[in-house]
mmCIF file of C-alpha atoms and ligand atoms in Angstrom:
data_model
loop_
_atom_site.group_PDB
_atom_site.id
_atom_site.type_symbol
_atom_site.label_atom_id
_atom_site.label_comp_id
_atom_site.label_asym_id
_atom_site.label_seq_id
_atom_site.Cartn_x
_atom_site.Cartn_y
_atom_site.Cartn_z
ATOM 1 C CA UNK A 1 -86.595 -32.225 58.679
ATOM 2 C CA UNK A 2 -86.261 -35.947 59.233
ATOM 3 C CA UNK A 3 -85.446 -36.485 62.897
ATOM 4 C CA UNK A 4 -82.932 -39.192 62.089
ATOM 5 C CA UNK A 5 -80.790 -36.899 59.987
ATOM 6 C CA UNK A 6 -77.948 -35.721 62.110
ATOM 7 C CA UNK A 7 -77.814 -32.008 62.426
ATOM 8 C CA UNK A 8 -75.115 -29.866 63.920
ATOM 9 C CA UNK A 9 -77.445 -26.933 64.389
ATOM 10 C CA UNK A 10 -77.381 -27.410 68.180
ATOM 11 C CA UNK A 11 -73.613 -27.136 68.353
ATOM 12 C CA UNK A 12 -71.860 -23.829 68.447
ATOM 13 C CA UNK A 13 -69.267 -23.606 65.734
ATOM 14 C CA UNK A 14 -65.886 -24.969 66.688
ATOM 15 C CA UNK A 15 -62.820 -25.917 64.681
ATOM 16 C CA UNK A 16 -59.973 -28.180 65.769
ATOM 17 C CA UNK A 17 -56.849 -26.357 66.915
ATOM 18 C CA UNK A 18 -54.590 -28.917 65.230
ATOM 19 C CA UNK A 19 -56.352 -29.846 61.977
ATOM 20 C CA UNK A 20 -59.297 -28.216 60.150
ATOM 21 C CA UNK A 21 -62.154 -30.530 61.093
ATOM 22 C CA UNK A 22 -65.066 -28.646 62.591
ATOM 23 C CA UNK A 23 -68.612 -29.004 63.831
ATOM 24 C CA UNK A 24 -69.833 -29.750 60.300
ATOM 25 C CA UNK A 25 -69.062 -33.297 61.479
ATOM 26 C CA UNK A 26 -72.091 -33.856 63.748
ATOM 27 C CA UNK A 27 -70.236 -36.486 65.811
ATOM 28 C CA UNK A 28 -67.064 -34.482 66.416
ATOM 29 C CA UNK A 29 -65.741 -33.952 69.929
ATOM 30 C CA UNK A 30 -62.761 -32.034 71.272
ATOM 31 C CA UNK A 31 -60.372 -32.500 74.184
ATOM 32 C CA UNK A 32 -59.552 -29.708 76.652
ATOM 33 C CA UNK A 33 -56.884 -28.375 74.299
ATOM 34 C CA UNK A 34 -59.402 -28.093 71.487
ATOM 35 C CA UNK A 35 -57.929 -31.045 69.566
ATOM 36 C CA UNK A 36 -60.559 -33.089 67.727
ATOM 37 C CA UNK A 37 -61.384 -36.782 67.916
ATOM 38 C CA UNK A 38 -60.031 -37.346 64.369
ATOM 39 C CA UNK A 39 -56.593 -36.078 65.390
ATOM 40 C CA UNK A 40 -56.498 -38.290 68.475
ATOM 41 C CA UNK A 41 -57.826 -41.251 66.478
ATOM 42 C CA UNK A 42 -55.032 -40.731 63.972
ATOM 43 C CA UNK A 43 -52.369 -40.510 66.689
ATOM 44 C CA UNK A 44 -53.644 -43.430 68.775
ATOM 45 C CA UNK A 45 -54.965 -45.865 66.161
ATOM 46 C CA UNK A 46 -54.512 -45.193 62.472
ATOM 47 C CA UNK A 47 -50.862 -44.200 62.707
ATOM 48 C CA UNK A 48 -50.110 -47.662 64.088
ATOM 49 C CA UNK A 49 -51.409 -49.237 60.886
ATOM 50 C CA UNK A 50 -49.319 -47.035 58.644
ATOM 51 C CA UNK A 51 -45.831 -48.416 58.202
ATOM 52 C CA UNK A 52 -43.185 -46.071 56.942
ATOM 53 C CA UNK A 53 -39.414 -46.361 56.706
ATOM 54 C CA UNK A 54 -37.707 -49.689 57.282
ATOM 55 C CA UNK A 55 -40.730 -51.421 58.747
ATOM 56 C CA UNK A 56 -42.721 -50.470 55.636
ATOM 57 C CA UNK A 57 -40.001 -51.783 53.347
ATOM 58 C CA UNK A 58 -39.859 -55.133 55.151
ATOM 59 C CA UNK A 59 -43.642 -55.468 55.071
ATOM 60 C CA UNK A 60 -43.708 -54.509 51.395
ATOM 61 C CA UNK A 61 -41.101 -57.136 50.513
ATOM 62 C CA UNK A 62 -43.072 -59.787 52.411
ATOM 63 C CA UNK A 63 -46.343 -58.794 50.782
ATOM 64 C CA UNK A 64 -44.863 -58.818 47.276
ATOM 65 C CA UNK A 65 -43.374 -62.245 47.924
ATOM 66 C CA UNK A 66 -46.735 -63.581 49.154
ATOM 67 C CA UNK A 67 -48.582 -62.150 46.150
ATOM 68 C CA UNK A 68 -46.068 -63.590 43.696
ATOM 69 C CA UNK A 69 -46.188 -66.990 45.418
ATOM 70 C CA UNK A 70 -49.937 -67.033 45.077
ATOM 71 C CA UNK A 71 -49.618 -66.214 41.383
ATOM 72 C CA UNK A 72 -47.330 -69.115 40.493
ATOM 73 C CA UNK A 73 -48.868 -71.116 37.647
ATOM 74 C CA UNK A 74 -51.522 -68.462 37.045
ATOM 75 C CA UNK A 75 -51.781 -65.749 34.435
ATOM 76 C CA UNK A 76 -51.983 -62.951 37.030
ATOM 77 C CA UNK A 77 -50.638 -62.324 40.526
ATOM 78 C CA UNK A 78 -53.306 -59.841 41.555
ATOM 79 C CA UNK A 79 -56.194 -57.660 40.465
ATOM 80 C CA UNK A 80 -56.420 -53.884 40.706
ATOM 81 C CA UNK A 81 -59.380 -51.575 40.270
ATOM 82 C CA UNK A 82 -58.537 -48.462 38.280
ATOM 83 C CA UNK A 83 -60.849 -45.498 38.763
ATOM 84 C CA UNK A 84 -58.610 -43.012 37.007
ATOM 85 C CA UNK A 85 -57.791 -41.345 40.345
ATOM 86 C CA UNK A 86 -54.282 -40.704 41.656
ATOM 87 C CA UNK A 87 -54.329 -43.351 44.404
ATOM 88 C CA UNK A 88 -55.231 -46.334 42.245
ATOM 89 C CA UNK A 89 -52.994 -45.051 39.423
ATOM 90 C CA UNK A 90 -50.033 -44.843 41.779
ATOM 91 C CA UNK A 91 -50.865 -48.268 43.150
ATOM 92 C CA UNK A 92 -50.612 -49.648 39.605
ATOM 93 C CA UNK A 93 -47.250 -47.943 39.251
ATOM 94 C CA UNK A 94 -46.151 -49.454 42.578
ATOM 95 C CA UNK A 95 -47.149 -52.947 41.421
ATOM 96 C CA UNK A 96 -45.329 -52.454 38.152
ATOM 97 C CA UNK A 97 -42.166 -51.430 40.021
ATOM 98 C CA UNK A 98 -42.252 -54.713 41.915
ATOM 99 C CA UNK A 99 -42.890 -56.758 38.793
ATOM 100 C CA UNK A 100 -46.396 -57.851 39.780
ATOM 101 C CA UNK A 101 -48.518 -59.250 36.958
ATOM 102 C CA UNK A 102 -51.695 -57.277 37.425
ATOM 103 C CA UNK A 103 -55.107 -57.483 35.841
ATOM 104 C CA UNK A 104 -56.715 -54.044 35.877
ATOM 105 C CA UNK A 105 -60.481 -53.602 36.005
ATOM 106 C CA UNK A 106 -62.211 -50.356 35.245
ATOM 107 C CA UNK A 107 -65.941 -49.810 35.615
ATOM 108 C CA UNK A 108 -67.531 -47.440 33.155
ATOM 109 C CA UNK A 109 -70.688 -46.291 34.887
ATOM 110 C CA UNK A 110 -71.226 -43.491 32.395
ATOM 111 C CA UNK A 111 -69.686 -40.569 34.320
ATOM 112 C CA UNK A 112 -65.985 -40.699 33.447
ATOM 113 C CA UNK A 113 -64.292 -37.576 32.230
ATOM 114 C CA UNK A 114 -62.279 -37.874 29.016
ATOM 115 C CA UNK A 115 -59.164 -37.155 31.056
ATOM 116 C CA UNK A 116 -59.831 -40.148 33.296
ATOM 117 C CA UNK A 117 -60.270 -42.469 30.334
ATOM 118 C CA UNK A 118 -57.029 -41.163 28.821
ATOM 119 C CA UNK A 119 -55.182 -41.635 32.123
ATOM 120 C CA UNK A 120 -56.340 -45.233 32.470
ATOM 121 C CA UNK A 121 -55.338 -45.973 28.890
ATOM 122 C CA UNK A 122 -51.906 -44.429 29.408
ATOM 123 C CA UNK A 123 -51.232 -46.302 32.644
ATOM 124 C CA UNK A 124 -52.127 -49.664 31.134
ATOM 125 C CA UNK A 125 -50.267 -49.044 27.892
ATOM 126 C CA UNK A 126 -47.081 -47.700 29.471
ATOM 127 C CA UNK A 127 -46.940 -50.253 32.275
ATOM 128 C CA UNK A 128 -48.138 -53.123 30.050
ATOM 129 C CA UNK A 129 -51.103 -54.018 32.263
ATOM 130 C CA UNK A 130 -54.056 -55.957 30.837
ATOM 131 C CA UNK A 131 -57.253 -53.955 31.222
ATOM 132 C CA UNK A 132 -60.879 -55.009 31.384
ATOM 133 C CA UNK A 133 -63.432 -52.231 31.092
ATOM 134 C CA UNK A 134 -66.802 -53.271 32.456
ATOM 135 C CA UNK A 135 -69.541 -51.117 30.982
ATOM 136 C CA UNK A 136 -72.662 -50.907 33.129
ATOM 137 C CA UNK A 137 -75.960 -50.751 31.262
ATOM 138 C CA UNK A 138 -76.743 -47.065 31.178
ATOM 139 C CA UNK A 139 -80.529 -47.358 31.563
ATOM 140 C CA UNK A 140 -80.002 -49.330 34.775
ATOM 141 C CA UNK A 141 -77.267 -47.050 36.029
ATOM 142 C CA UNK A 142 -79.274 -43.931 35.355
ATOM 143 C CA UNK A 143 -82.352 -45.337 37.080
ATOM 144 C CA UNK A 144 -80.397 -46.313 40.218
ATOM 145 C CA UNK A 145 -78.450 -43.064 40.356
ATOM 146 C CA UNK A 146 -81.657 -41.081 39.917
ATOM 147 C CA UNK A 147 -83.315 -43.039 42.725
ATOM 148 C CA UNK A 148 -80.392 -42.269 45.012
ATOM 149 C CA UNK A 149 -80.532 -38.614 44.106
ATOM 150 C CA UNK A 150 -84.251 -38.543 44.886
ATOM 151 C CA UNK A 151 -83.581 -40.167 48.277
ATOM 152 C CA UNK A 152 -80.813 -37.636 48.965
ATOM 153 C CA UNK A 153 -79.086 -40.109 51.312
ATOM 154 C CA UNK A 154 -75.519 -39.138 52.236
ATOM 155 C CA UNK A 155 -73.721 -41.871 50.318
ATOM 156 C CA UNK A 156 -74.526 -41.044 46.702
ATOM 157 C CA UNK A 157 -71.487 -43.086 45.608
ATOM 158 C CA UNK A 158 -73.195 -46.397 46.380
ATOM 159 C CA UNK A 159 -74.491 -47.148 42.840
ATOM 160 C CA UNK A 160 -71.033 -46.573 41.278
ATOM 161 C CA UNK A 161 -69.025 -48.180 44.087
ATOM 162 C CA UNK A 162 -71.241 -51.251 44.289
ATOM 163 C CA UNK A 163 -70.802 -51.905 40.561
ATOM 164 C CA UNK A 164 -67.062 -51.406 41.002
ATOM 165 C CA UNK A 165 -66.808 -54.015 43.783
ATOM 166 C CA UNK A 166 -69.025 -56.405 41.846
ATOM 167 C CA UNK A 167 -66.698 -56.207 38.832
ATOM 168 C CA UNK A 168 -63.596 -56.701 40.981
ATOM 169 C CA UNK A 169 -65.081 -59.800 42.592
ATOM 170 C CA UNK A 170 -66.335 -61.135 39.292
ATOM 171 C CA UNK A 171 -63.015 -60.909 37.488
ATOM 172 C CA UNK A 172 -60.917 -62.040 40.421
ATOM 173 C CA UNK A 173 -62.893 -65.277 40.682
ATOM 174 C CA UNK A 174 -63.086 -65.710 36.921
ATOM 175 C CA UNK A 175 -59.298 -65.483 36.673
ATOM 176 C CA UNK A 176 -58.607 -67.327 39.901
ATOM 177 C CA UNK A 177 -56.891 -64.286 41.439
ATOM 178 C CA UNK A 178 -56.717 -64.119 45.210
ATOM 179 C CA UNK A 179 -55.099 -60.751 45.883
ATOM 180 C CA UNK A 180 -56.949 -57.486 45.379
ATOM 181 C CA UNK A 181 -54.850 -54.314 45.480
ATOM 182 C CA UNK A 182 -56.768 -51.532 47.190
ATOM 183 C CA UNK A 183 -55.865 -47.843 47.022
ATOM 184 C CA UNK A 184 -57.103 -46.953 50.518
ATOM 185 C CA UNK A 185 -54.498 -44.890 52.329
ATOM 186 C CA UNK A 186 -54.294 -43.423 55.806
ATOM 187 C CA UNK A 187 -52.091 -40.676 54.397
ATOM 188 C CA UNK A 188 -54.963 -38.824 52.745
ATOM 189 C CA UNK A 189 -58.158 -40.531 53.920
ATOM 190 C CA UNK A 190 -57.853 -40.816 57.696
ATOM 191 C CA UNK A 191 -60.233 -38.061 58.779
ATOM 192 C CA UNK A 192 -63.430 -38.848 56.886
ATOM 193 C CA UNK A 193 -66.285 -38.755 59.441
ATOM 194 C CA UNK A 194 -68.698 -41.649 59.675
ATOM 195 C CA UNK A 195 -71.691 -39.358 59.223
ATOM 196 C CA UNK A 196 -70.305 -38.077 55.907
ATOM 197 C CA UNK A 197 -69.675 -41.557 54.592
ATOM 198 C CA UNK A 198 -73.104 -43.097 55.000
ATOM 199 C CA UNK A 199 -73.689 -46.788 54.480
ATOM 200 C CA UNK A 200 -71.378 -49.388 53.020
ATOM 201 C CA UNK A 201 -71.592 -49.614 49.226
ATOM 202 C CA UNK A 202 -71.170 -53.396 49.237
ATOM 203 C CA UNK A 203 -74.493 -53.807 51.043
ATOM 204 C CA UNK A 204 -76.939 -55.070 48.424
ATOM 205 C CA UNK A 205 -79.880 -55.251 50.852
ATOM 206 C CA UNK A 206 -79.535 -51.554 51.571
ATOM 207 C CA UNK A 207 -79.062 -50.590 47.931
ATOM 208 C CA UNK A 208 -82.133 -52.528 46.833
ATOM 209 C CA UNK A 209 -84.261 -51.094 49.649
ATOM 210 C CA UNK A 210 -83.445 -47.518 48.601
ATOM 211 C CA UNK A 211 -84.136 -48.393 44.978
ATOM 212 C CA UNK A 212 -87.438 -50.020 45.880
ATOM 213 C CA UNK A 213 -88.656 -46.809 47.472
ATOM 214 C CA UNK A 214 -87.332 -44.313 44.936
ATOM 215 C CA UNK A 215 -86.736 -46.288 41.730
ATOM 216 C CA UNK A 216 -89.096 -46.352 38.778
ATOM 217 C CA UNK A 217 -88.084 -49.185 36.450
ATOM 218 C CA UNK A 218 -87.163 -52.845 36.501
ATOM 219 C CA UNK A 219 -83.395 -53.294 36.658
ATOM 220 C CA UNK A 220 -82.167 -55.676 33.969
ATOM 221 C CA UNK A 221 -78.441 -56.178 34.179
ATOM 222 C CA UNK A 222 -76.893 -53.997 36.909
ATOM 223 C CA UNK A 223 -74.428 -56.242 38.812
ATOM 224 C CA UNK A 224 -75.875 -56.729 42.283
ATOM 225 C CA UNK A 225 -73.461 -58.426 44.693
ATOM 226 C CA UNK A 226 -75.464 -61.305 46.133
ATOM 227 C CA UNK A 227 -75.368 -61.761 49.918
ATOM 228 C CA UNK A 228 -74.738 -65.507 49.835
ATOM 229 C CA UNK A 229 -71.935 -65.021 47.327
ATOM 230 C CA UNK A 230 -70.317 -62.395 49.525
ATOM 231 C CA UNK A 231 -70.607 -64.517 52.653
ATOM 232 C CA UNK A 232 -69.747 -67.918 51.339
ATOM 233 C CA UNK A 233 -68.087 -67.779 48.008
ATOM 234 C CA UNK A 234 -65.773 -64.774 48.164
ATOM 235 C CA UNK A 235 -64.909 -64.885 51.846
ATOM 236 C CA UNK A 236 -64.670 -68.599 52.504
ATOM 237 C CA UNK A 237 -64.192 -70.641 49.318
ATOM 238 C CA UNK A 238 -62.252 -68.148 47.285
ATOM 239 C CA UNK A 239 -60.586 -66.507 50.296
ATOM 240 C CA UNK A 240 -60.060 -63.129 48.660
ATOM 241 C CA UNK A 241 -57.364 -61.039 50.260
ATOM 242 C CA UNK A 242 -57.766 -57.288 50.001
ATOM 243 C CA UNK A 243 -54.495 -55.473 50.681
ATOM 244 C CA UNK A 244 -53.628 -51.762 50.905
ATOM 245 C CA UNK A 245 -49.945 -51.338 49.941
ATOM 246 C CA UNK A 246 -50.125 -47.524 50.080
ATOM 247 C CA UNK A 247 -50.138 -47.915 53.874
ATOM 248 C CA UNK A 248 -46.738 -49.605 53.702
ATOM 249 C CA UNK A 249 -44.903 -46.540 52.441
ATOM 250 C CA UNK A 250 -44.518 -42.854 53.086
ATOM 251 C CA UNK A 251 -47.313 -42.188 50.618
ATOM 252 C CA UNK A 252 -47.548 -38.574 49.581
ATOM 253 C CA UNK A 253 -50.186 -37.589 47.069
ATOM 254 C CA UNK A 254 -48.193 -34.721 45.534
ATOM 255 C CA UNK A 255 -45.110 -36.853 45.047
ATOM 256 C CA UNK A 256 -47.315 -39.616 43.606
ATOM 257 C CA UNK A 257 -48.906 -37.178 41.178
ATOM 258 C CA UNK A 258 -45.550 -35.805 40.024
ATOM 259 C CA UNK A 259 -44.210 -39.338 39.532
ATOM 260 C CA UNK A 260 -47.273 -40.316 37.507
ATOM 261 C CA UNK A 261 -47.031 -37.193 35.358
ATOM 262 C CA UNK A 262 -43.430 -38.004 34.570
ATOM 263 C CA UNK A 263 -43.699 -41.763 34.164
ATOM 264 C CA UNK A 264 -47.107 -42.369 32.566
ATOM 265 C CA UNK A 265 -48.076 -38.926 31.193
ATOM 266 C CA UNK A 266 -50.794 -38.659 33.833
ATOM 267 C CA UNK A 267 -53.068 -35.615 33.461
ATOM 268 C CA UNK A 268 -53.719 -33.720 36.697
ATOM 269 C CA UNK A 269 -57.448 -33.205 37.497
ATOM 270 C CA UNK A 270 -56.674 -30.428 39.932
ATOM 271 C CA UNK A 271 -58.844 -31.834 42.715
ATOM 272 C CA UNK A 272 -59.522 -35.023 44.594
ATOM 273 C CA UNK A 273 -61.857 -37.499 42.869
ATOM 274 C CA UNK A 274 -62.598 -35.181 40.009
ATOM 275 C CA UNK A 275 -62.033 -38.012 37.580
ATOM 276 C CA UNK A 276 -65.804 -38.395 37.426
ATOM 277 C CA UNK A 277 -68.322 -35.609 36.739
ATOM 278 C CA UNK A 278 -70.746 -37.279 39.109
ATOM 279 C CA UNK A 279 -68.269 -37.376 41.992
ATOM 280 C CA UNK A 280 -67.426 -33.735 41.380
ATOM 281 C CA UNK A 281 -71.113 -32.780 41.387
ATOM 282 C CA UNK A 282 -71.669 -34.736 44.591
ATOM 283 C CA UNK A 283 -68.643 -33.436 46.470
ATOM 284 C CA UNK A 284 -68.732 -29.845 45.306
ATOM 285 C CA UNK A 285 -72.486 -29.276 45.061
ATOM 286 C CA UNK A 286 -74.742 -31.979 46.495
ATOM 287 C CA UNK A 287 -73.113 -32.724 49.866
ATOM 288 C CA UNK A 288 -72.239 -29.102 50.754
ATOM 289 C CA UNK A 289 -75.700 -27.846 49.713
ATOM 290 C CA UNK A 290 -77.805 -30.589 51.299
ATOM 291 C CA UNK A 291 -75.706 -31.469 54.346
ATOM 292 C CA UNK A 292 -73.052 -28.778 54.744
ATOM 293 C CA UNK A 293 -70.365 -31.471 54.345
ATOM 294 C CA UNK A 294 -67.242 -30.535 52.419
ATOM 295 C CA UNK A 295 -65.214 -33.654 51.758
ATOM 296 C CA UNK A 296 -62.173 -31.551 50.922
ATOM 297 C CA UNK A 297 -62.120 -30.484 54.584
ATOM 298 C CA UNK A 298 -61.594 -34.077 55.717
ATOM 299 C CA UNK A 299 -59.038 -34.600 52.975
ATOM 300 C CA UNK A 300 -57.070 -31.507 54.003
ATOM 301 C CA UNK A 301 -57.305 -32.538 57.664
ATOM 302 C CA UNK A 302 -55.783 -35.916 56.739
ATOM 303 C CA UNK A 303 -52.938 -34.176 54.948
ATOM 304 C CA UNK A 304 -52.254 -32.072 58.043
ATOM 305 C CA UNK A 305 -52.277 -35.159 60.282
ATOM 306 C CA UNK A 306 -49.864 -36.988 57.994
ATOM 307 C CA UNK A 307 -47.535 -33.986 57.899
ATOM 308 C CA UNK A 308 -48.084 -33.167 54.219
ATOM 309 C CA UNK A 309 -49.668 -29.768 54.714
ATOM 310 C CA UNK A 310 -49.550 -26.911 57.182
ATOM 311 C CA UNK A 311 -52.815 -25.936 58.908
ATOM 312 C CA UNK A 312 -52.519 -22.366 57.597
ATOM 313 C CA UNK A 313 -52.300 -23.599 54.028
ATOM 314 C CA UNK A 314 -55.344 -25.841 54.503
ATOM 315 C CA UNK A 315 -57.355 -22.950 55.958
ATOM 316 C CA UNK A 316 -56.489 -20.838 52.934
ATOM 317 C CA UNK A 317 -57.526 -23.676 50.651
ATOM 318 C CA UNK A 318 -60.883 -23.896 52.446
ATOM 319 C CA UNK A 319 -61.542 -20.222 51.862
ATOM 320 C CA UNK A 320 -61.630 -20.846 48.127
ATOM 321 C CA UNK A 321 -65.105 -21.474 46.718
ATOM 322 C CA UNK A 322 -65.952 -25.084 45.828
ATOM 323 C CA UNK A 323 -66.438 -24.057 42.214
ATOM 324 C CA UNK A 324 -64.179 -21.466 40.670
ATOM 325 C CA UNK A 325 -67.186 -19.769 39.050
ATOM 326 C CA UNK A 326 -70.971 -19.854 38.960
ATOM 327 C CA UNK A 327 -70.713 -20.866 35.312
ATOM 328 C CA UNK A 328 -68.667 -23.918 36.224
ATOM 329 C CA UNK A 329 -71.161 -24.849 38.949
ATOM 330 C CA UNK A 330 -74.141 -24.435 36.651
ATOM 331 C CA UNK A 331 -72.436 -26.484 33.965
ATOM 332 C CA UNK A 332 -72.084 -29.405 36.386
ATOM 333 C CA UNK A 333 -75.712 -29.091 37.482
ATOM 334 C CA UNK A 334 -76.959 -28.866 33.886
ATOM 335 C CA UNK A 335 -74.841 -31.854 32.911
ATOM 336 C CA UNK A 336 -76.174 -33.891 35.834
ATOM 337 C CA UNK A 337 -79.810 -32.973 35.178
ATOM 338 C CA UNK A 338 -79.612 -33.780 31.488
ATOM 339 C CA UNK A 339 -77.675 -36.982 31.911
ATOM 340 C CA UNK A 340 -79.888 -38.364 34.657
ATOM 341 C CA UNK A 341 -83.082 -37.410 32.820
ATOM 342 C CA UNK A 342 -84.682 -34.808 35.066
ATOM 343 C CA UNK A 343 -86.235 -31.482 34.235
ATOM 344 C CA UNK A 344 -84.952 -28.365 35.974
ATOM 345 C CA UNK A 345 -88.166 -28.093 37.975
ATOM 346 C CA UNK A 346 -87.948 -31.742 39.076
ATOM 347 C CA UNK A 347 -84.360 -31.113 40.146
ATOM 348 C CA UNK A 348 -85.339 -28.007 42.106
ATOM 349 C CA UNK A 349 -88.221 -29.855 43.703
ATOM 350 C CA UNK A 350 -85.934 -32.701 44.852
ATOM 351 C CA UNK A 351 -83.340 -30.250 46.142
ATOM 352 C CA UNK A 352 -86.002 -28.477 48.210
ATOM 353 C CA UNK A 353 -87.317 -31.613 49.959
ATOM 354 C CA UNK A 354 -85.635 -32.937 53.134
ATOM 355 C CA UNK A 355 -83.161 -35.795 52.670
ATOM 356 C CA UNK A 356 -83.969 -39.373 53.614
ATOM 357 C CA UNK A 357 -81.633 -41.156 56.028
ATOM 358 C CA UNK A 358 -79.700 -44.389 55.549
ATOM 359 C CA UNK A 359 -81.097 -45.369 58.962
ATOM 360 C CA UNK A 360 -84.578 -45.580 57.439
ATOM 361 C CA UNK A 361 -83.540 -48.529 55.265
ATOM 362 C CA UNK A 362 -82.619 -52.083 56.207
ATOM 363 C CA UNK A 363 -79.047 -53.248 55.819
ATOM 364 C CA UNK A 364 -77.191 -56.481 55.427
ATOM 365 C CA UNK A 365 -76.321 -56.763 59.130
ATOM 366 C CA UNK A 366 -79.902 -57.537 60.006
ATOM 367 C CA UNK A 367 -80.108 -59.856 57.015
ATOM 368 C CA UNK A 368 -76.937 -61.624 58.117
ATOM 369 C CA UNK A 369 -78.381 -62.122 61.599
ATOM 370 C CA UNK A 370 -81.446 -63.687 60.007
ATOM 371 C CA UNK A 371 -79.273 -65.926 57.873
ATOM 372 C CA UNK A 372 -77.371 -66.988 60.983
ATOM 373 C CA UNK A 373 -80.540 -67.862 62.867
ATOM 374 C CA UNK A 374 -81.940 -69.743 59.869
ATOM 375 C CA UNK A 375 -78.791 -71.814 59.523
ATOM 376 C CA UNK A 376 -78.724 -72.443 63.295
ATOM 377 C CA UNK A 377 -82.343 -73.618 63.074
ATOM 378 C CA UNK A 378 -81.525 -76.001 60.238
ATOM 379 C CA UNK A 379 -78.496 -77.337 62.062
ATOM 380 C CA UNK A 380 -80.772 -78.169 64.998
ATOM 381 C CA UNK A 381 -83.307 -79.996 62.789
ATOM 382 C CA UNK A 382 -80.625 -81.964 61.013
ATOM 383 C CA UNK A 383 -79.182 -83.092 64.308
HETATM 384 ZN ZN1 ZN B 1 -58.255 -32.304 64.506
#
């Protein structure tokens, strides 16, 4: 086993007395009452950035006013990325309620379920939102996704997420839009451990380094986010503002889902992030099998922290198998293998080798430091 891969094998099993996070998070720690670091982090930090009640309403009104002011004289007030998931769908509904003129961007990286496509169509049609669907070249996408699978790094979402960010940036600048609506919410995403997340998907240096080691073809049109563009163009010249309105309300996923079902005929996927077959395969098979990480555990823990679920209920939920049947599991595996272009024996061989670590690849931070020193050097010469 790679020494840099974090392992919890040295820890004796322990589960938080307040939520359901346990020693499957290799970095977890507990206080003398057995309460985990995620619970205390939620109480001491994250909760302070989640504005409910009157304070949330005031902040929402101010934000909407700012966004609308920025949109004066333009075709759109803001841009929103639609994945087909509940959070971004509800965010679109929120924007519609406040009369925001939104441009929706969806990235088709080849893994959408039919339900997700239908949901996105319904949202945009019913709420009269203009939609751009960016289709990523499948040969490129498959090659990058396959390389990531071969590496077995924790963050298998990087190829999809990177393309998603690239499209958002591209269309926001193209349409001169400054506000990006983001579906991140403390309500259901507060407890995700760092070790389970892996590296940042925006980091092109990291993505390319993993591809260089495990990839097998020349990439032709996959949208890499360039470092200089990220640093200079988007951040400084264009001054993009990424906002998370779901943290300005008492956001409750169940209520959101019911509202969406009623208002935009939203179809329930019956599980978090199951709008994409790939995400389902990764969360229900890959991560639990390779790392012992069950993302639903962190999700349920977040719901407990935000008062949306009782601990008992979450524990019961965790007793259920990740797939309702072996057939369902095998279907996902077969689908993945076929789609990505592997044979069963290649798949088995990859699954039996130890995973590589994100730490074994360079990242943008080091590159940024280099860029800083290069520009400092040039400033000296010019002077
Ligand atoms: Zn806890």
